[in-house]
């Protein structure tokens, strides 16, 4: 999955696969995680959020199943 660099302290790259609804986030430090069953509007919200970490905490973290992949 291709990732987009993000100008953020904790979230450094984000990727999304619409067909499988898989969101990939690279954390610094902390590794790379896949989040499953994430609707496209949640990905769009993350990309448009002024605070990526705040959006992650309120809309993604602990709301979708995830797996560490790197």
Coordinates of C-alpha atoms in Angstrom, one line a residue, residues 2 11 19 33 47-48 56 58 61 67:
X2 CA 1.4 3.4 -0.9
X11 CA 1.6 10.0 12.7
X19 CA -11.7 -1.7 -1.9
X33 CA -0.5 -0.7 11.8
X47 CA -6.5 13.6 6.0
X48 CA -8.4 16.9 6.4
X56 CA -7.0 9.4 15.4
X58 CA -11.5 10.3 18.7
X61 CA -8.1 4.3 17.8
X67 CA -2.9 -5.4 13.5

